């Protein structure tokens, strides 16, 4: 099957009008925010009216990583999260998490209104459904009743899709994530926040009361550092791989008969999540499915084929995305290792439009010493009860399994003859021959933790099967924890 599509997200057609410079001198700042996705820009926004000198650096262009590939829902109905939190923690945790998500939605609404941001923010109904005869929504409904959430029940979605069971609420939203964060960046810049693109931080050391953060050519000295970089590369010994795993999903956008005002998500495998979007010329349904632990399914041809099989439509856009799933279903937002000057925000369990927005407020409150009722809930240093983590053995072994698998068989049976592997001068290299017969050569080792890479022939990227780093065909790092390229030099 030949797939010829726009292999990019529906949001990425929207181009920002402003570019930001690359840092070319040493600077000193009060706060350094590393990462220009929804998290980093939300932190910057909430610090913009403080007296602190704030600087945000992004290793590529703003918003091009996970934030550009989301489905863009702002909802507090998140599959069966409240019953999961109730079992893992308790009902108070479910309650507080619910409040946090409602607050996050209100936060975005207030910002959009105050800053007059045009980001297609639209109020929609939000559905949770099941089609699985063996799966009941009753537990989630029961908890929602205890939490005083007024939902309605149905077995037909507004687009007339029939489902076994569903419930929905009215007060949730969808938006265009890139229009939102690009506007945040402009507001921040007007308020004197320094924003640098194409500026990556490669090391952070603490000296006296200051963090020394290095780019390949400059130094930034900062009193506070915020790691808003999705996969926190700089975190030893936070033991991130033991507390989380990476989930990958596949998404398509195809023409719809109308812009239905609802979003939906199911609660069983294969995962299905949908919403609609109109770009004024055309209505689209955005359809996500086939979510899996990154480490277990590496055949991207097969993974994308399953997505297309699932909907059997002719998509205009096709892409994949990854998010960090935590062992106890709660994000990590707050200060690290009780260092009140180093902050982290990640592990959003695929709900980073709300949690990333909220992280902006929580971290800015921590820096400004303003009490915030969610700091304890999301504290990254909290103890996780590993005895209760249902898939803990999988989390524990999946990275190691993936590492070993990547070393044993580099030449996958599903590759076309255009993908080759060689050993040159003692170095493992990989070659992709494009449609013009041009060879693109890269080193075949992920600079992060040395896994061998897998070629994704659908999106034309070299992907790390262990922790999600991705590189383009010429070896430039485009996503994930690797801070270095894999460009081959003779
Ligand atoms: C398939 C899928 C669908 C989703 N749909 C939804 C949804 O509908 N609603 C919802 O709430 N959430 C959703 N999410 C989750 C959400 O998209 C993410 O949680 C969120 O975008 C993460 O934002 P971020 O800013 O933390 O990360 P990113 O957007 O990845 O931003 C991090 C930035 O840091 C930069 N960076 C990394 N390292 C460095 C460095 N060393 N120096 C400088 N910069 C660096 C990166 O280049 C990147 O731009 C979805 C996730 C997935 C996988």
Coordinates of C-alpha atoms and ligand atoms in Angstrom, one line a residue:
X1 CA 0.0 0.0 0.0
X2 CA 1.5 3.4 -1.0
X3 CA 0.7 6.2 1.4
X4 CA 1.0 9.7 -0.2
X5 CA -0.3 12.3 2.1
X6 CA 0.5 15.4 4.0
X7 CA 2.6 13.8 6.6
X8 CA 2.2 16.6 9.1
X9 CA -0.3 17.8 11.6
X10 CA -3.3 19.8 10.7
X11 CA -2.1 22.7 12.9
X12 CA 1.3 23.0 11.2
X13 CA -0.2 24.7 8.2
X14 CA -0.6 27.8 10.4
X15 CA 2.6 29.7 10.2
X16 CA 3.6 32.2 12.8
X17 CA 4.3 35.7 11.6
X18 CA 7.1 36.4 14.0
X19 CA 10.5 34.7 14.2
X20 CA 12.7 35.0 17.3
X21 CA 16.5 35.4 17.2
X22 CA 19.1 32.8 18.1
X23 CA 21.0 33.7 21.3
X24 CA 24.5 34.9 20.3
X25 CA 25.9 36.3 23.6
X26 CA 26.3 35.3 27.2
X27 CA 23.4 36.6 29.4
X28 CA 22.2 36.7 33.0
X29 CA 18.6 36.4 33.8
X30 CA 16.4 35.8 36.8
X31 CA 14.4 33.0 35.2
X32 CA 15.4 30.8 32.3
X33 CA 12.5 28.8 30.8
X34 CA 13.8 25.9 28.6
X35 CA 11.2 24.8 26.0
X36 CA 8.8 26.7 23.8
X37 CA 5.8 24.5 23.8
X38 CA 2.5 25.2 25.7
X39 CA 4.2 24.6 29.0
X40 CA 7.1 27.0 28.5
X41 CA 5.0 29.8 27.0
X42 CA 2.4 29.4 29.8
X43 CA 5.1 29.8 32.4
X44 CA 6.5 32.8 30.6
X45 CA 3.0 34.4 30.3
X46 CA 2.3 34.1 34.0
X47 CA 5.7 35.7 34.9
X48 CA 5.3 38.5 32.3
X49 CA 3.9 41.0 34.8
X50 CA 6.4 40.2 37.6
X51 CA 9.5 42.2 38.2
X52 CA 11.7 39.3 37.2
X53 CA 13.9 39.3 34.2
X54 CA 12.7 36.3 32.2
X55 CA 14.2 34.5 29.2
X56 CA 12.8 31.5 27.2
X57 CA 14.9 29.4 24.9
X58 CA 13.7 26.9 22.3
X59 CA 16.0 24.5 20.6
X60 CA 14.1 24.6 17.3
X61 CA 11.1 26.8 16.5
X62 CA 8.4 27.6 19.0
X63 CA 5.6 25.0 19.2
X64 CA 6.9 22.5 16.7
X65 CA 7.2 19.5 19.0
X66 CA 4.4 17.7 20.9
X67 CA 2.2 20.9 21.1
X68 CA 1.9 21.1 17.3
X69 CA 0.6 17.5 17.1
X70 CA -2.0 17.4 19.8
X71 CA -5.8 17.0 19.1
X72 CA -6.3 20.4 20.9
X73 CA -9.1 19.5 23.3
X74 CA -9.5 21.4 26.5
X75 CA -11.6 19.1 28.6
X76 CA -11.9 17.7 32.1
X77 CA -13.5 14.5 30.9
X78 CA -10.4 12.4 30.3
X79 CA -11.4 8.8 29.6
X80 CA -11.8 7.1 33.0
X81 CA -9.3 9.2 34.9
X82 CA -11.4 9.9 37.9
X83 CA -12.1 6.2 38.7
X84 CA -8.4 5.4 38.0
X85 CA -7.3 8.2 40.4
X86 CA -9.8 7.0 43.0
X87 CA -8.4 3.4 42.9
X88 CA -4.7 4.5 42.8
X89 CA -5.0 7.4 45.3
X90 CA -8.4 8.3 46.8
X91 CA -11.6 10.3 46.1
X92 CA -9.9 13.5 47.4
X93 CA -7.3 13.2 44.7
X94 CA -9.9 12.6 42.0
X95 CA -11.7 15.7 43.3
X96 CA -8.6 17.9 43.3
X97 CA -7.5 16.7 39.9
X98 CA -11.0 17.6 38.5
X99 CA -10.8 21.0 40.1
X100 CA -7.4 21.5 38.5
X101 CA -8.6 20.7 35.1
X102 CA -11.7 23.0 35.4
X103 CA -9.3 25.7 36.6
X104 CA -7.0 25.1 33.7
X105 CA -9.8 25.5 31.2
X106 CA -10.9 28.7 32.8
X107 CA -7.3 30.0 32.8
X108 CA -7.1 29.5 29.1
X109 CA -10.5 31.2 28.6
X110 CA -9.5 34.2 30.7
X111 CA -6.2 34.6 28.8
X112 CA -7.9 34.3 25.4
X113 CA -10.4 36.9 26.5
X114 CA -8.0 39.3 28.2
X115 CA -5.3 39.2 25.4
X116 CA -7.9 39.0 22.6
X117 CA -6.4 35.9 21.2
X118 CA -7.9 34.4 18.1
X119 CA -7.2 30.7 18.5
X120 CA -10.6 29.2 17.3
X121 CA -11.5 28.5 21.0
X122 CA -15.0 26.9 20.8
X123 CA -17.3 25.5 23.4
X124 CA -18.1 21.9 22.6
X125 CA -19.8 18.9 24.3
X126 CA -17.3 16.3 25.5
X127 CA -18.2 12.6 25.3
X128 CA -16.7 9.6 26.9
X129 CA -17.9 6.4 25.2
X130 CA -17.4 2.7 25.0
X131 CA -18.2 0.2 22.3
X132 CA -16.7 -2.7 24.1
X133 CA -19.3 -5.3 25.3
X134 CA -17.0 -6.2 28.2
X135 CA -16.3 -2.7 29.4
X136 CA -18.7 -0.6 31.5
X137 CA -18.6 3.1 32.1
X138 CA -20.5 2.7 35.4
X139 CA -17.5 3.2 37.7
X140 CA -16.5 6.5 36.0
X141 CA -20.2 7.7 36.1
X142 CA -20.4 6.8 39.8
X143 CA -17.3 8.8 40.7
X144 CA -18.5 11.8 38.6
X145 CA -21.8 11.7 40.5
X146 CA -19.8 11.8 43.8
X147 CA -17.9 14.7 42.4
X148 CA -21.1 16.6 41.5
X149 CA -20.5 16.6 37.8
X150 CA -23.8 16.8 35.9
X151 CA -23.4 14.6 32.8
X152 CA -26.0 13.2 30.4
X153 CA -26.2 9.7 29.0
X154 CA -26.7 8.6 25.4
X155 CA -25.7 5.9 22.9
X156 CA -25.6 8.1 19.8
X157 CA -22.9 10.7 19.2
X158 CA -23.9 14.0 17.5
X159 CA -22.4 12.8 14.2
X160 CA -24.8 9.9 14.4
X161 CA -22.2 7.3 15.3
X162 CA -23.8 4.7 17.5
X163 CA -22.0 3.6 20.6
X164 CA -22.7 1.0 23.3
X165 CA -22.7 3.6 26.0
X166 CA -21.6 7.2 26.4
X167 CA -21.9 10.2 28.8
X168 CA -21.2 13.8 28.1
X169 CA -20.9 17.3 29.5
X170 CA -21.5 20.6 27.9
X171 CA -18.8 23.0 29.3
X172 CA -15.6 21.9 27.6
X173 CA -13.6 23.4 24.7
X174 CA -11.4 22.8 21.6
X175 CA -8.9 25.3 20.2
X176 CA -6.0 25.7 17.7
X177 CA -3.0 25.0 19.9
X178 CA -0.4 26.9 17.7
X179 CA -2.6 30.0 17.2
X180 CA -2.8 30.1 21.0
X181 CA 0.8 29.7 21.9
X182 CA 2.1 31.9 19.1
X183 CA -0.1 34.7 20.5
X184 CA 1.2 34.0 24.0
X185 CA 4.7 34.4 22.7
X186 CA 3.8 37.8 21.2
X187 CA 2.2 39.0 24.4
X188 CA 5.3 37.8 26.3
X189 CA 7.7 39.6 24.0
X190 CA 5.7 42.8 24.3
X191 CA 6.1 42.5 28.0
X192 CA 9.9 42.3 27.7
X193 CA 10.4 38.6 28.0
X194 CA 13.4 37.6 25.8
X195 CA 12.6 34.7 23.5
X196 CA 15.2 32.9 21.6
X197 CA 14.7 30.2 18.9
X198 CA 17.3 27.7 17.6
X199 CA 19.0 27.9 21.0
X200 CA 19.4 24.7 22.8
X201 CA 20.6 24.1 26.3
X202 CA 23.1 21.3 26.5
X203 CA 24.1 21.4 30.2
X204 CA 23.0 22.8 33.5
X205 CA 25.3 23.1 36.5
X206 CA 24.5 24.7 39.8
X207 CA 27.2 27.0 41.2
X208 CA 26.6 29.0 44.4
X209 CA 23.1 30.5 44.0
X210 CA 23.0 30.4 40.3
X211 CA 22.4 27.9 37.5
X212 CA 25.0 27.9 34.7
X213 CA 23.2 26.8 31.5
X214 CA 25.3 26.2 28.4
X215 CA 24.2 26.4 24.8
X216 CA 26.9 25.1 22.3
X217 CA 28.3 28.6 22.1
X218 CA 27.0 30.7 25.1
X219 CA 26.3 30.7 28.7
X220 CA 23.1 31.7 30.4
X221 CA 23.3 32.4 34.2
X222 CA 19.9 32.1 35.9
X223 CA 18.6 32.1 39.4
X224 CA 15.6 30.0 38.5
X225 CA 15.4 27.4 35.7
X226 CA 12.2 25.8 34.4
X227 CA 12.5 22.6 32.5
X228 CA 9.5 22.8 30.1
X229 CA 11.1 20.5 27.6
X230 CA 8.7 17.6 27.6
X231 CA 11.2 14.8 28.1
X232 CA 13.5 16.2 30.9
X233 CA 16.9 15.2 29.6
X234 CA 18.7 16.9 32.5
X235 CA 17.2 14.9 35.3
X236 CA 19.5 12.5 36.8
X237 CA 18.7 11.0 39.3
X238 CA 15.0 11.7 39.0
X239 CA 14.6 8.1 37.6
X240 CA 12.1 9.3 35.0
X241 CA 12.1 6.0 33.1
X242 CA 11.0 4.1 36.2
X243 CA 8.1 6.5 36.9
X244 CA 6.7 6.8 33.4
X245 CA 6.6 5.5 29.8
X246 CA 6.0 7.1 26.5
X247 CA 2.7 6.6 24.6
X248 CA 2.6 7.0 20.9
X249 CA -0.6 7.6 18.9
X250 CA -1.5 8.0 15.2
X251 CA -3.8 10.8 14.0
X252 CA -5.5 11.7 10.7
X253 CA -7.6 14.7 9.6
X254 CA -10.1 14.2 6.8
X255 CA -13.0 16.1 5.3
X256 CA -16.2 16.1 7.3
X257 CA -19.7 17.0 6.2
X258 CA -19.8 19.6 9.0
X259 CA -18.0 21.1 11.9
X260 CA -19.7 19.2 14.7
X261 CA -19.5 20.8 18.1
X262 CA -18.3 17.9 20.1
X263 CA -15.3 15.9 21.0
X264 CA -15.2 12.3 22.1
X265 CA -12.8 9.7 23.5
X266 CA -13.3 6.0 24.4
X267 CA -12.0 4.1 27.4
X268 CA -10.7 0.8 25.9
X269 CA -8.1 -0.4 23.3
X270 CA -7.8 0.5 20.6
X271 CA -8.0 4.1 21.8
X272 CA -10.2 6.4 19.7
X273 CA -10.3 10.2 20.2
X274 CA -12.0 12.6 17.8
X275 CA -12.9 16.2 17.4
X276 CA -13.8 18.5 14.5
X277 CA -12.1 21.6 13.1
X278 CA -13.0 24.1 10.4
X279 CA -10.4 26.3 8.7
X280 CA -13.2 28.2 7.0
X281 CA -12.6 26.5 3.6
X282 CA -13.1 23.0 4.8
X283 CA -14.5 21.0 7.8
X284 CA -12.3 18.3 9.2
X285 CA -12.7 15.4 11.5
X286 CA -9.5 14.7 13.5
X287 CA -9.3 11.1 14.4
X288 CA -6.8 9.5 16.7
X289 CA -6.3 5.8 17.3
X290 CA -3.8 2.9 17.8
X291 CA -2.1 4.3 21.0
X292 CA 0.6 2.1 22.3
X293 CA 3.7 2.1 24.5
X294 CA 6.5 3.5 22.3
X295 CA 8.7 0.5 23.0
X296 CA 6.4 -2.3 21.8
X297 CA 5.3 -1.5 18.3
X298 CA 8.0 -0.3 16.0
X299 CA 6.7 -1.0 12.5
X300 CA 5.4 2.4 11.6
X301 CA 4.1 1.3 8.2
X302 CA 1.8 -1.1 10.1
X303 CA 0.9 1.4 12.7
X304 CA -0.2 4.0 10.2
X305 CA -1.9 1.3 8.2
X306 CA -4.0 0.4 11.3
X307 CA -5.0 4.1 11.6
X308 CA -6.2 4.2 8.1
X309 CA -7.9 0.9 8.3
X310 CA -9.7 2.1 11.4
X311 CA -11.5 4.9 9.6
X312 CA -11.1 4.0 5.9
X313 CA -11.3 7.6 4.9
X314 CA -9.0 9.6 2.6
X315 CA -7.1 11.8 5.0
X316 CA -5.7 15.2 4.2
X317 CA -3.2 15.1 7.1
X318 CA -1.5 12.2 8.8
X319 CA 0.8 12.3 11.8
X320 CA 1.9 10.7 15.0
X321 CA 2.6 12.1 18.4
X322 CA 4.0 11.0 21.8
X323 CA 3.3 12.0 25.3
X324 CA 4.7 10.9 28.7
X325 CA 2.4 8.7 30.8
X326 CA 3.1 8.6 34.6
X327 CA 2.8 5.5 36.7
X328 CA 0.3 7.1 39.1
X329 CA -1.7 9.1 36.5
X330 CA -0.7 12.5 37.8
X331 CA 1.6 15.0 36.1
X332 CA 5.0 16.0 37.5
X333 CA 4.8 19.8 38.1
X334 CA 6.9 21.6 40.6
X335 CA 10.3 22.0 42.1
X336 CA 12.8 19.2 41.9
X337 CA 14.8 17.5 44.6
X338 CA 13.5 20.3 47.0
X339 CA 15.7 22.7 45.1
X340 CA 13.4 25.7 45.1
X341 CA 15.1 27.2 42.1
X342 CA 14.8 24.2 39.6
X343 CA 11.4 23.4 38.2
X344 CA 9.9 20.7 36.1
X345 CA 6.6 20.2 34.2
X346 CA 5.9 17.1 32.3
X347 CA 4.0 13.7 32.4
X348 CA 0.7 15.0 31.3
X349 CA -0.8 11.6 30.3
X350 CA -1.9 13.1 27.0
X351 CA -3.7 16.0 28.7
X352 CA -1.1 18.7 28.3
X353 CA -3.4 21.5 26.9
X354 CA -4.9 21.7 30.4
X355 CA -2.0 20.5 32.4
X356 CA 0.6 22.5 30.5
X357 CA -1.5 25.6 30.9
X358 CA -1.9 24.9 34.6
X359 CA 1.8 24.2 34.9
X360 CA 2.4 27.8 33.8
X361 CA 0.4 29.1 36.8
X362 CA 1.8 26.6 39.3
X363 CA 5.4 27.2 38.5
X364 CA 5.1 31.0 38.3
X365 CA 3.3 30.9 41.7
X366 CA 6.2 28.8 43.1
X367 CA 8.8 31.2 41.8
X368 CA 6.8 34.3 43.0
X369 CA 6.1 32.5 46.4
X370 CA 2.3 32.7 45.9
X371 CA 0.4 29.7 47.5
X372 CA -1.1 27.4 44.9
X373 CA -3.5 24.6 46.0
X374 CA -2.2 22.1 43.4
X375 CA 1.5 22.1 44.3
X376 CA 1.2 19.1 46.6
X377 CA -0.9 17.1 44.1
X378 CA 1.6 17.4 41.2
X379 CA 4.8 17.5 43.3
X380 CA 7.4 15.7 41.2
X381 CA 9.1 14.4 44.4
X382 CA 6.0 12.6 45.6
X383 CA 6.3 8.9 46.5
X384 CA 4.7 6.6 44.0
X385 CA 3.2 3.4 45.4
X386 CA 4.8 1.1 42.9
X387 CA 2.9 -1.9 44.4
X388 CA -0.3 -0.4 42.9
X389 CA 1.1 0.3 39.4
X390 CA -0.7 -2.3 37.3
X391 CA 1.8 -2.2 34.4
X392 CA 4.9 -1.6 36.5
X393 CA 6.8 -4.7 35.1
X394 CA 6.2 -3.3 31.6
X395 CA 7.3 0.2 32.5
X396 CA 10.4 -1.3 34.2
X397 CA 11.5 -3.5 31.4
X398 CA 10.2 -1.8 28.2
X399 CA 13.2 0.6 27.8
X400 CA 15.7 -2.2 28.3
X401 CA 13.7 -4.5 26.0
X402 CA 13.6 -1.9 23.4
X403 CA 17.3 -1.1 23.7
X404 CA 18.3 -4.8 23.3
X405 CA 15.8 -5.3 20.4
X406 CA 17.3 -2.2 18.7
X407 CA 20.8 -3.7 18.9
X408 CA 19.9 -7.2 17.8
X409 CA 18.0 -6.5 14.5
X410 CA 18.7 -3.2 12.8
X411 CA 17.5 -4.2 9.4
X412 CA 13.8 -4.6 9.9
X413 CA 11.8 -7.0 7.7
X414 CA 9.4 -4.2 6.7
X415 CA 12.0 -1.7 5.4
X416 CA 12.0 -1.0 1.7
X417 CA 15.4 -1.4 -0.2
X418 CA 15.9 2.3 0.3
X419 CA 16.9 1.8 3.9
X420 CA 20.4 0.4 4.5
X421 CA 22.8 -0.1 7.4
X422 CA 26.6 -0.2 7.3
X423 CA 29.7 0.0 9.5
X424 CA 32.0 2.7 8.3
X425 CA 35.3 3.3 10.0
X426 CA 34.0 1.5 13.0
X427 CA 30.9 3.6 13.2
X428 CA 27.3 2.3 12.8
X429 CA 25.7 4.3 10.0
X430 CA 22.3 4.2 8.3
X431 CA 21.4 5.3 4.8
X432 CA 18.1 6.4 3.4
X433 CA 17.9 6.8 -0.4
X434 CA 15.2 9.3 -1.3
X435 CA 12.9 9.3 -4.4
X436 CA 15.6 11.3 -6.4
X437 CA 18.2 8.5 -5.5
X438 CA 20.0 10.9 -3.2
X439 CA 21.7 9.2 -0.2
X440 CA 21.1 10.6 3.3
X441 CA 23.6 9.2 5.7
X442 CA 23.3 9.4 9.5
X443 CA 24.9 7.8 12.6
X444 CA 22.6 5.1 13.7
X445 CA 23.0 5.6 17.5
X446 CA 20.7 7.9 19.5
X447 CA 23.0 10.4 21.4
X448 CA 20.6 10.2 24.4
X449 CA 21.1 6.7 25.7
X450 CA 22.7 4.9 22.7
X451 CA 19.8 2.9 21.3
X452 CA 20.0 2.1 17.6
X453 CA 17.4 3.9 15.6
X454 CA 14.4 2.8 13.6
X455 CA 13.5 4.4 10.2
X456 CA 9.9 5.6 10.0
X457 CA 9.2 5.4 6.3
X458 CA 5.9 7.1 6.6
X459 CA 7.0 10.3 8.2
X460 CA 10.6 10.0 6.9
X461 CA 12.3 10.3 10.3
X462 CA 14.8 8.3 12.3
X463 CA 13.1 7.4 15.6
X464 CA 14.5 6.1 18.8
X465 CA 12.4 3.2 20.1
X466 CA 13.5 3.7 23.7
X467 CA 12.8 7.3 24.7
X468 CA 11.3 8.9 21.6
X469 CA 14.1 11.1 20.2
X470 CA 13.4 11.8 16.5
X471 CA 15.8 13.0 13.7
X472 CA 15.1 14.1 10.1
X473 CA 16.7 12.2 7.2
X474 CA 19.8 14.3 7.5
X475 CA 20.2 13.6 11.2
X476 CA 19.0 16.9 12.7
X477 CA 17.3 16.4 16.1
X478 CA 13.6 17.4 15.8
X479 CA 12.1 16.0 18.9
X480 CA 12.6 14.1 22.2
X481 CA 15.4 14.0 24.8
X482 CA 18.4 13.9 22.5
X483 CA 20.1 17.3 22.4
X484 CA 22.5 16.3 19.7
X485 CA 22.2 15.6 16.0
X486 CA 23.2 12.4 14.3
X487 CA 24.6 14.0 11.2
X488 CA 27.3 11.9 9.5
X489 CA 30.6 13.5 8.7
X490 CA 33.2 11.7 6.6
Ligands
LIG1 C1 -1.6 12.0 20.2 C2 -1.8 13.1 21.3 C3 -2.9 13.8 21.4 C4 -3.0 14.8 22.4 N1 -4.2 15.5 22.5 C5 -4.4 16.3 23.5 C6 -5.6 17.0 23.7 O1 -6.5 16.9 22.9 N2 -5.7 17.8 24.8 C7 -4.7 17.9 25.8 O2 -5.0 18.5 26.8 N3 -3.5 17.3 25.6 C8 -3.3 16.5 24.5 N4 -2.1 15.9 24.3 C9 -1.0 16.2 25.2 C10 -0.3 17.5 24.8 O3 -0.2 17.6 23.4 C11 1.1 17.5 25.4 O4 1.1 17.1 26.7 C12 1.7 18.9 25.4 O5 1.7 19.4 24.1 C13 3.1 19.0 25.9 O6 3.6 20.3 25.8 P1 5.0 20.7 26.3 O7 5.1 22.2 26.1 O8 5.3 20.2 27.7 O9 6.0 19.9 25.3 P2 6.5 20.3 23.8 O10 5.4 20.9 23.0 O11 7.2 19.1 23.3 O12 7.5 21.5 24.1 C14 8.8 21.2 24.7 C15 9.8 22.1 23.9 O13 11.0 22.0 24.5 C16 12.0 22.1 23.5 N5 13.3 21.6 24.0 C17 13.6 20.3 24.4 N6 14.9 20.2 24.8 C18 15.4 21.5 24.7 C19 16.7 22.0 25.1 N7 17.6 21.2 25.5 N8 16.9 23.3 24.9 C20 15.9 24.1 24.4 N9 14.6 23.7 24.1 C21 14.4 22.4 24.2 C22 11.4 21.3 22.4 O14 12.0 21.6 21.1 C23 10.0 21.6 22.4 O15 9.6 22.6 21.5 C24 -2.0 15.0 23.3 C25 -0.8 14.2 23.2 C26 -0.7 13.3 22.2 C27 0.5 12.4 22.1

